[in-house]
Structures are given as C-alpha cells and as structure tokens.
Amino acid sequence: MKKFTKMLVLQATVSLFIAPTMLASPEIVQAVATESAQENQNQVGNVSLQKVEQVESGNLVWTVLIEKSSSEMNRQMTFTVTEPTDVLSVYQPDKEQQVQPDKNGIYQIGENNQQAQTMKLEIQTKKIPQQFDYTLKISPVINEGEQQLLLNQKETYDFSFTATEETSSEETNTTEEETTATESSSSEAEETASETTETTSSAESATSSSTTKTSESTKSTSSSATQRAVAPAVAARSSLARAGLGTGNPVVPKGAIQLDGIFSTVGKSRPDKDGHYDPNFSVGDIVKPGPSDQNNGMPYDEISLSGSNRAVGVWSNYKYRLDFNQDFHGRTYVNFGTEQADGFAFVMHNDAAKDQALTTANAYSDGQNLGVYGGTNAYKPSLFGALRYPDYHAIKNSVAIEFDLYANTGGDGIFDKQSNAQKVPHMAWNLPGDYKFTYRSEGNFFGDESWSDGNKAKVYHKDIQYMNDYVADNVKDGTWYEFRYNFVKSSNQFSYYLENPITGAKTPTVNIPWDTLNSDKGLNLSANEGKAYWGFTAANGESSGQTKFVFTQVPVDLGATVTNDVVANGTSIVDSKDTPEDQYSESLPSAQYGDDVTLKSTFAIDSAAEDVYDITTWHATLDTAIYDISKGIKAIKVDGKEVVGASGTVDANGNVTVTFSPSIAVGIGKKVTLEFTASLKAKGDRKKTYFESQITARENNVGGLLNFHGDEVAYWVVPQPEHPTVLSWETPNVVTEKTETKDRSEVADGYDLTFYWKDEDDGDILNFTINRNDPDATNEFAQIVTTGSTEFNSHSWHIPADKIVPGVNDYTITMKRGDEVQTLKLKLDVTGKLSFETAPDMLSWTGRKASESKGTLARDSGNPMTLSVFDSREDTSTWSLYVQAELTDATAPFDFVFKKDASSAEQTIMSDPVLVMRKGDVTPTDFMTTKTWNESEGVLLQSGNYMRVGDYSGKAVVKWNLYDTEVPE
C-alpha cells in the first residue's frame, strides 16, 4: 500500500510526499454484435449450371437448373442475380416466357405449392470488351410462409465461364465443380459442337449444323462456295427466340452523313379512299437535319416518312452509283418507329427513271408496295388492251431488300398472304420488276403462276427473316438498328444483314445469288457499265407511323478522303491501336492537362478523281470533359499557315465549326491539312477520347456540296506529374511524428492541434481524415483546395473530449489526393496525478485566559480549516485523507481531537490517524476536491486541566496523510 508523506504541521513546515500513481490505459474495443438464427435447411433444393453458350455477339447464355424439394407446407422459389448487375434477360423455356424481376431485383419462379419442381432458366449476360473470364452469382431463397430458407445453407451459388476470342456460337457444358471451388458435386463434362445457321448460295434455305464450325466471311468465298454465317444461338433455337434481345441504340451513332451532293429525293401523295390528295405533302419534308446532340455532334440528315398515302425515294446521283466492278461496303442506320407503318426497302436499280424512280402504283392500298413494288393486281387498261402484270407499276430492273412492318393478308392488298410472310416485322429480298420471279396470283384456276384480269397479287418473299427473332424484343421501339451490305467482286457475292448496334445480335447473313441479281430483270449490269442506282424507298397506305433512316458508310468512292491527327508539344499523340482502358501504359503517347492540343484533318483528292474541290466548312468535336470550352479555339491554319477569312466557333457541347471564306481550293491529286488549337482543362482524370471530323466541299466551286467524313482517332489525356503534398507538425523543418503528454485536466475540454501543409499544384482537392487507434474508424474533418502556393499553410482542428481517453491515444491524420496518401502521426499520452494541494499553514489558539484553557477548545476566530485534494486519474481510482497529531514536547499540557462536524463525536488523533475525508465525500470541481471546517470543527485542542499562562507554540505538530487507496494498511 502506497502512503503519501506530505504533511502539514502546526506552526511548522508540513511536508507531504506523493508517490506517483500509474494510470492504466483502458483497452478500446470495437465490437459488432450479430445475431444468427438458422434452422436445418438441407434438402430444400439445389442450383446447378447445365451449360453456357457464347452467342455470336459474344453475349453469354447461362442455362441454370433450380430445384425445389417437396415439403409439407407451400413453398415459393425466388432468386436474385448478384453478379453481374446488368442482366440482359431471364428466360424460362418450358413456359416460353421471360421472367421479370420486381423493383428489388427479385425473380419469382415456379408454383407456390408443396410439390417438388425443377425449373430451367436461360440467363443472358452482356459481353464486356477485352474480358474473357465471367462470373454468374445466384442467390436463391425459398419462402415458406413467413420463413425464408436457404438452399443447402448457402447464400450464393457462384459459377464461372471463360469466353473464347471467336465470334462463332459456342456451347460449353459444365458442372458446378468445374466452375467454383466451393462446390463438391461433380459430373463428367460433355462437349457440344456449336450451332450454326448455314445459308446456301441461293439464299433461300437455312439449316443448322452440329458438326461444322464456320465464321462469317465476305471477302474470301469463291463464286461457287456456300457461305456459312453463324447465327446467334438466341435466334437459332426457338426456345430462346424471346430470350431478351433488348433494344437498339436510342440515339443516332456517330458516322451519319448529310445528303447534299450525293443523293436526290422523290416523293408523291396518293389518294385516300375518297380520292383526296394531301395538299400539304412535300418532298422537302422527308429530309431534314438531324438533332445536333447526336452523331457525336457531326451534322447529318435524317430521312423520314410519316402520314398516310405517301411514297418517297432517296437515290444516289448518277456519279455515285454502286460500282459492281469492285468491292464495296455500305452501312445505314434504320429506325422502325413505334406507331404502325407499312415499312421501307433498300433498293438497287437501273430503272429508266434513274434518280427519280418510284412505284407508279397509286391506289390508297398501295402502302404494301413500300415505294418499289408494283400494283395490287393484274388488270387490263381497256377491254381489248394487253394484260398488265403486277410488276407494271414497279421500279424496273430493281433488287429490293424489304423491311416490312405490316402484314397485308386481306382486302385489296395481299402481298403478305404467303404463309411465312404473314409474320411481321420481317426482312426479305426480291426483284420487284419481274412478275414471274416475284409475284403469284390469287384465285386463278390454272395456278398461282397464271394471270387473268383482276387477279390479286401475292409476293413470293425470298429468305424471309422475322427481325424480332434475331435483333430485338421488338424492333418497333423507336431506336436505331444497323443495316449492312457488302459486295465481294472476286466471288460476285452480295450479302446483307441487320444488326443491333448495342448487343451485337444480328440476323443470319443472306447472299443474293449473282445470276439473279445480274439478270435481265435484275440490275442488268452488263447494259449499265456494271453500275446501279441505290437508295431507299418507303410508303404508307392507311397507316401513318413514322420510319426513319440515315446514311453512314456510303458504298461509293467520293473521290477524296479525310484523315485525322492530334498533336501535343509538337508530337502526334494518336493511339493507332485504340488501346483499351484497362491496358493503358505510360509508354503510350499522350497530352497532359493544361496543354494546348492541335487537331488536324488532311483532305486528299485522288489522282484519278474527275473534279477539284473547294473546302467551305470543317466540322469537328471536342470532348467537353477534358477541354476548356470557354477558351474557344485558336490558331486556325491551312498547311501550317494562318489564312484570311478563316473563323471558328465551338458550342457548349464541344461542336466545332470552322468556315473558310473564301473557300480553300484543292486540286486533283493534291491534299491540304486544316488545323486548329484548343486548350485542355487544368486538371482532370486520365481519359481516352476520340477526334473525328467532317469536311464540306463543293465540286469545281459551282457543283453541289459534298461531305467527307474522317475516321475517328483515339488519343489519351493524362494528369500532369503532381508535386507531392508535404505535411508537418512544425515549420520550416518537416516533422511528421510527435508525442505530447498532457494531464487529464488539460484535455478536459478537448485538445487543439495545429498542423502545416504545402502543395505546389493548383486546384487539387486534399481530403483529410483523422482517426484514433483504429485505422478503419475515420472521421473526415477537412477538405482543402490547393492554390499552388510554395509556402506552408496551417490548419487547426479541435479533438472533442469524448474522443480522448486516459492513456496513449494514437492519432493519424491522413491526406488523400487521388492515389497519393500522406500522413501525420500524433501520440497523445494522457496521464493523471493525485496531489495534496491545500492544508492550513497554522492552527491557532491564542489570546486565551487561563480560565478558558480547560476542555475542548475551538480554534481562533478567523482560523477555519480548509483541505484540498487534486485527482486527475481515472474515475475508478480512490484516495483517503487522514490526520494525526503528536507532541514535540512531552511536557505540553494538552492533546488534540478531530470533530468531523457539529453533530459528530470527538476522536483523539494522538495515537492513530483518523479519517478526515475520502473520494466521493465531496463533488470535485475540475478534478479538485475541497472541504472547509469552521473553527469549532476539524482539529481541536483539548486540555484536562487549566493551563498556565505561556507560549506553547511549537510544542505539537499536526500531520495530514493522503493515501491512494480508500483504506490504508
């Protein structure tokens, strides 16, 4: 037991020695209480992976079996897909329906009953570019009344799949043992060859093959070869025909062009049932500029048809006909609208009407001809006139690929009465100007290839394809789909397909036989220099829905090309490989934020071109996420020199327009480079972006305007090398760790700290957090924006008292700026002490008469007794204060007693110490316990006899003993 030996002595120095008290540091424990209640949940069901298909688009179809065991109570199976988060669709083939989740992402399958059930699901997930390893995580739960049961006590079933780099359809049968290490079930893997759809050279039949793997090719197939195009498994198997194909692109993708100088338009209004024509119809209404916020900001034209009883055509000019003497490739975006329309067709022709070709059928029911087919029936114009077949009103020498949105199967129009054509929307091809090849009669006694006056016509569709089986849940969703067509001269092979630009799902590629395409009733190329007009036709009968299309990659040589470049600090920074984001390397060329970047487009005219061009306008785009658009563009140059009359603007969306007045002349076989400079923002994250452009030029400065699109190029913008942030407890010297010792009383109201920071970068955000002892328990306390100053700045922070504990407090201040982390460490040692602070210097009994010197004597008036004890140790600590007196002169005629208060008995303090007070007797103030006794309380003098007159000072001493325990030894 430790005893404090500081004492106060009457009329003498009283000393007290205080032994130091060790303050125990409380252990800080962060605990999380959890409750777990689980019953025996075995044998309630199971989940297994049957197989995984990688369809042609790269998307995955996971075939999963979910089993529910029989039970005595009704049970309902539900599940969620926790990975990936962007499931395209969940399809239940036995019910031929999609399964939709509720608002919480929970799928409900099967019946709520007591019977065992096995449910087969086909879950389609999206392909991620440059990713080959995929995971599917399913969390199934069985609901039994109010209780939820896990399958085999597992919250999640994990399956994995490694995709191939091929685009062909591939099936992989697997077991859960193969796909996750946590499963114990095993089965023998079974390999199944990929399903493919084979299209013959006549393009009239499609068969599936289970033994041959093929890939699509349009360049290397011989003229006698059969092309095989791998169809998505989603389309090839009827059980997956509705397995969530999604929608197209909601906006026009980049690459769309304007029609000026390349195309001509034609249109007409038809009479309605009452013979009235629409007086407001104008061909000018069908071609309009597209919205400026689409096509990556490049100007483009949209061709649209809406309203009843109308037909339109958009045709290439004579100079830009398709050239079947060489390879060509074309690409167009089509939009089927949302309201009912008849449809449209992609058409190639050599009709005598040239770029004004359009069906001449004029009945109100002729929306079914889509602007290219003939009339509804065979007829004689007069009693003795020659019979006119249905192709009489069609565009002659034409090949049409139709996109039919309405099934004409009765009444005046029966073009779609052929059994497989009654399902719409569909695609098919034909020769509208050849009645023997294309049309069949209805109701003729001699058969459908014989014709008589009044026989209605049916169209014999070639290679019909139902679009909703292949590319979308419903193509009439108002989004954009991509129509592609190609010609390979070496094999005389013309092919086409429709693709969903979002998912990559597409129809099987169809080949139109060369002998048919080039026949006398076909394009008759031998009589037309091997060339043909090309474009689109569209029509509406009673329907009035809107359809739209835009031209992108044109299949003809415009005689000039545009190439793009991006330069920073005198060096090209184009990433020619368009490196994926996750493969970025510092070795790649790049610009840094804060740089000026020069963007260039080189316009080159072929040496074999027929005309010179004069450049009038240059369009480009800037990525507003990285460029400071407020600064505009500058330094517009032609071949490195500033020119008179060049001016440029940039709008809030980053669309740049540079005009040249006068125009810039470019001769045959010559080229010219246009450039402008723009400023990058001061700060930003690493980003790969693209530069594309479009140059508008006029032939010979007198012809029509043509638009030349430059392919986009990729380039990187990266942050500038950053100056490290410096943190310190002192200046100018850098000190990152310090220790301070404080008494508990000094941090009773908290602790104020001040640190210093320095960062020479401008505009960076420094995020500061502070934590004590537990690195995971952080508290964000400051966010500072740097100003580029090279001097230290100070920041102060107050730590509340409730965040400080006795003992050692290890604080860490952490600064984060992007990937940079800097820290300051403070060790705050909070100690405590016990001390005897106040005792009376003198206890006095003076001025007494001898007759007043007997008995228990109170102290002099004005001589109260005050004692104070300071204790800043932990609240659980204790102490006690005792008093004892002794005579220094044995002849002294008195002794001493202690009286706690007026009602207490007197206690002698001459032999043993007497308790004066202990911790808790009085409420402390600022860790100080103070008590005062008046003159008739506390230590009193006691004499059994009257004392003689004299000075008794110094004959006794009073000792105050402070102990750090409640009861001393």
Short mmCIF file of N, CA and C in Angstrom, two decimals, residues 1-9 13-19 836 881 958-964:
data_model
loop_
_atom_site.label_atom_id
_atom_site.label_comp_id
_atom_site.label_asym_id
_atom_site.label_seq_id
_atom_site.Cartn_x
_atom_site.Cartn_y
_atom_site.Cartn_z
N MET A 1 0.86 -1.18 0.00
CA MET A 1 0.00 0.00 0.00
C MET A 1 0.89 1.23 0.00
N LYS A 2 0.64 2.15 -0.94
CA LYS A 2 1.48 3.34 -1.03
C LYS A 2 0.92 4.43 -0.14
N LYS A 3 1.84 5.10 0.58
CA LYS A 3 1.41 6.15 1.51
C LYS A 3 2.06 7.46 1.08
N PHE A 4 1.25 8.56 1.10
CA PHE A 4 1.77 9.87 0.76
C PHE A 4 2.28 10.52 2.06
N THR A 5 3.46 11.08 2.01
CA THR A 5 4.13 11.55 3.24
C THR A 5 4.22 13.06 3.32
N LYS A 6 3.47 13.79 2.42
CA LYS A 6 3.45 15.23 2.59
C LYS A 6 2.54 15.57 3.76
N MET A 7 3.06 16.38 4.72
CA MET A 7 2.29 16.66 5.94
C MET A 7 2.29 18.16 6.20
N LEU A 8 1.20 18.62 6.79
CA LEU A 8 1.13 19.99 7.27
C LEU A 8 1.27 19.98 8.80
N VAL A 9 2.17 20.78 9.35
CA VAL A 9 2.47 20.76 10.79
C VAL A 9 2.14 22.13 11.39
N THR A 13 6.74 23.73 9.12
CA THR A 13 6.57 23.28 7.73
C THR A 13 6.06 21.85 7.71
N VAL A 14 5.03 21.63 7.01
CA VAL A 14 4.45 20.30 6.89
C VAL A 14 4.72 19.81 5.46
N SER A 15 5.37 18.73 5.39
CA SER A 15 5.70 18.20 4.06
C SER A 15 4.89 16.95 3.77
N LEU A 16 4.66 16.73 2.51
CA LEU A 16 3.91 15.56 2.07
C LEU A 16 4.57 15.01 0.82
N PHE A 17 4.86 13.77 0.90
CA PHE A 17 5.44 13.13 -0.28
C PHE A 17 4.34 12.33 -0.98
N ILE A 18 4.25 12.52 -2.26
CA ILE A 18 3.22 11.83 -3.04
C ILE A 18 3.91 10.84 -3.97
N ALA A 19 3.59 9.61 -3.77
CA ALA A 19 4.15 8.60 -4.67
C ALA A 19 3.37 8.63 -5.98
N PHE A 836 -1.89 16.47 -2.86
CA PHE A 836 -2.46 17.18 -1.71
C PHE A 836 -2.16 18.65 -1.94
N LEU A 881 -7.87 10.66 3.09
CA LEU A 881 -7.04 11.64 3.80
C LEU A 881 -7.24 11.45 5.31
N VAL A 958 0.72 18.74 13.64
CA VAL A 958 -0.42 18.01 13.06
C VAL A 958 0.01 17.50 11.67
N LYS A 959 -0.17 16.22 11.46
CA LYS A 959 0.21 15.61 10.19
C LYS A 959 -1.04 15.21 9.38
N TRP A 960 -1.01 15.54 8.09
CA TRP A 960 -2.09 15.15 7.15
C TRP A 960 -1.54 14.05 6.25
N ASN A 961 -2.14 12.91 6.27
CA ASN A 961 -1.67 11.77 5.49
C ASN A 961 -2.67 11.45 4.35
N LEU A 962 -2.20 11.56 3.09
CA LEU A 962 -3.04 11.27 1.91
C LEU A 962 -2.62 9.92 1.34
N TYR A 963 -3.59 9.01 1.21
CA TYR A 963 -3.33 7.67 0.70
C TYR A 963 -4.04 7.50 -0.66
N ASP A 964 -3.44 6.70 -1.56
CA ASP A 964 -4.07 6.49 -2.87
C ASP A 964 -4.98 5.27 -2.86
#
